[in-house]
Tab-separated table of C-alpha atoms in Angstrom:
chain	number	residue	atom	x	y	z
A	1	MET	CA	-0.953	-0.779	11.860
A	2	PRO	CA	-3.446	-3.248	10.766
A	3	ILE	CA	-4.825	-2.033	7.706
A	4	VAL	CA	-2.553	-2.584	4.752
A	5	VAL	CA	-2.486	-1.204	1.306
A	6	ASP	CA	-1.525	-2.874	-1.576
A	7	VAL	CA	-1.439	-0.221	-4.086
A	8	ASP	CA	2.156	-2.018	-5.341
A	9	VAL	CA	0.755	-4.658	-5.903
A	10	MET	CA	-2.229	-3.289	-8.154
A	11	LEU	CA	0.854	-1.058	-10.188
A	12	ALA	CA	2.350	-3.974	-10.771
A	13	ARG	CA	-0.348	-5.591	-12.557
A	14	ARG	CA	-1.434	-2.589	-14.558
A	15	LYS	CA	1.931	-1.642	-15.313
A	16	ILE	CA	1.630	1.608	-14.390
A	17	ALA	CA	4.423	4.067	-12.993
A	18	VAL	CA	3.638	5.725	-9.569
A	19	GLY	CA	4.137	9.740	-11.213
A	20	THR	CA	1.741	8.180	-13.935
A	21	LEU	CA	-0.964	7.068	-11.066
A	22	ALA	CA	-0.600	10.166	-9.247
A	23	ASP	CA	-0.612	12.152	-12.304
A	24	LEU	CA	-3.950	10.404	-13.489
A	25	VAL	CA	-5.776	10.183	-9.870
A	26	GLY	CA	-4.823	13.431	-9.122
A	27	ILE	CA	-2.365	13.310	-5.857
A	28	THR	CA	1.086	13.977	-5.632
A	29	PRO	CA	3.945	11.384	-6.320
A	30	ALA	CA	5.094	12.435	-2.596
A	31	ASN	CA	1.582	11.341	-1.180
A	32	LEU	CA	0.610	8.361	-3.314
A	33	ALA	CA	4.186	6.758	-2.073
A	34	VAL	CA	3.144	7.727	1.699
A	35	LEU	CA	-0.063	5.514	1.082
A	36	LYS	CA	1.883	2.887	-1.332
A	37	ASN	CA	4.302	2.772	1.906
A	38	GLY	CA	1.622	2.434	4.535
A	39	ARG	CA	2.345	5.711	6.595
A	40	ALA	CA	-0.677	6.885	5.448
A	41	LYS	CA	-2.657	7.541	8.761
A	42	ALA	CA	-6.040	7.833	6.710
A	43	VAL	CA	-7.548	7.820	2.620
A	44	ARG	CA	-10.528	10.171	1.540
A	45	PHE	CA	-13.395	8.343	-0.038
A	46	SER	CA	-12.319	10.943	-3.495
A	47	THR	CA	-8.742	9.432	-3.857
A	48	LEU	CA	-9.557	5.779	-3.146
A	49	ALA	CA	-12.293	6.175	-6.002
A	50	ALA	CA	-10.041	8.122	-8.367
A	51	LEU	CA	-7.317	4.991	-7.209
A	52	CYS	CA	-10.140	2.150	-7.993
A	53	GLU	CA	-11.444	3.709	-11.585
A	54	VAL	CA	-7.898	4.151	-12.798
A	55	LEU	CA	-6.633	0.510	-11.476
A	56	GLU	CA	-9.740	-0.941	-12.172
A	57	CYS	CA	-10.431	-2.566	-9.319
A	58	GLN	CA	-12.376	-2.612	-6.057
A	59	PRO	CA	-11.725	-0.781	-3.033
A	60	GLY	CA	-10.483	-4.492	-1.391
A	61	ASP	CA	-8.066	-4.482	-3.597
A	62	LEU	CA	-6.128	-1.858	-2.689
A	63	LEU	CA	-6.758	-2.194	1.076
A	64	ARG	CA	-6.721	-5.113	3.816
A	65	TRP	CA	-7.692	-5.835	7.074
A	66	VAL	CA	-4.713	-7.874	8.898
A	67	PRO	CA	-4.817	-8.214	12.843
A	68	GLU	CA	-2.676	-6.805	15.408
A	69	ASP	CA	-0.768	-9.966	16.428
A	70	ASP	CA	-0.193	-11.003	12.983
A	71	VAL	CA	1.499	-7.306	12.036
A	72	GLU	CA	3.552	-7.635	15.403
A	73	ASP	CA	4.653	-11.151	14.642
A	74	ALA	CA	5.662	-10.330	11.219
A	75	ASP	CA	7.456	-6.833	12.560
A	76	ARG	CA	9.516	-9.605	14.599
A	77	GLN	CA	10.576	-11.572	12.439
A	78	VAL	CA	11.535	-8.579	10.178
A	79	THR	CA	13.429	-7.374	13.395
A	80	ALA	CA	14.755	-10.546	14.688
A	81	PRO	CA	18.748	-10.860	14.197
A	82	ARG	CA	19.793	-14.018	12.323
A	83	ALA	CA	21.881	-16.520	13.691
A	84	SER	CA	24.874	-16.282	12.423
A	85	PRO	CA	26.749	-19.580	10.019
A	86	SER	CA	29.090	-21.587	12.061
């Protein structure tokens, strides 16, 4: 997906645990994990606004667009077999 969610980056910067953030935002830890791991198909504006309020950031700090070609290249690099050392 060309939209990358950087919630984990902001969690680390703010030193907030996933469970704590979920409680403060008003979503379940499981739903936050789906969002954090890039498996979400949509994000409600109310959830995005709550995340920004709690993390004291802008939506652009949490979401970024990556061209489809860049995503495919990154996927290929991750899944490409590595040459065995001789």
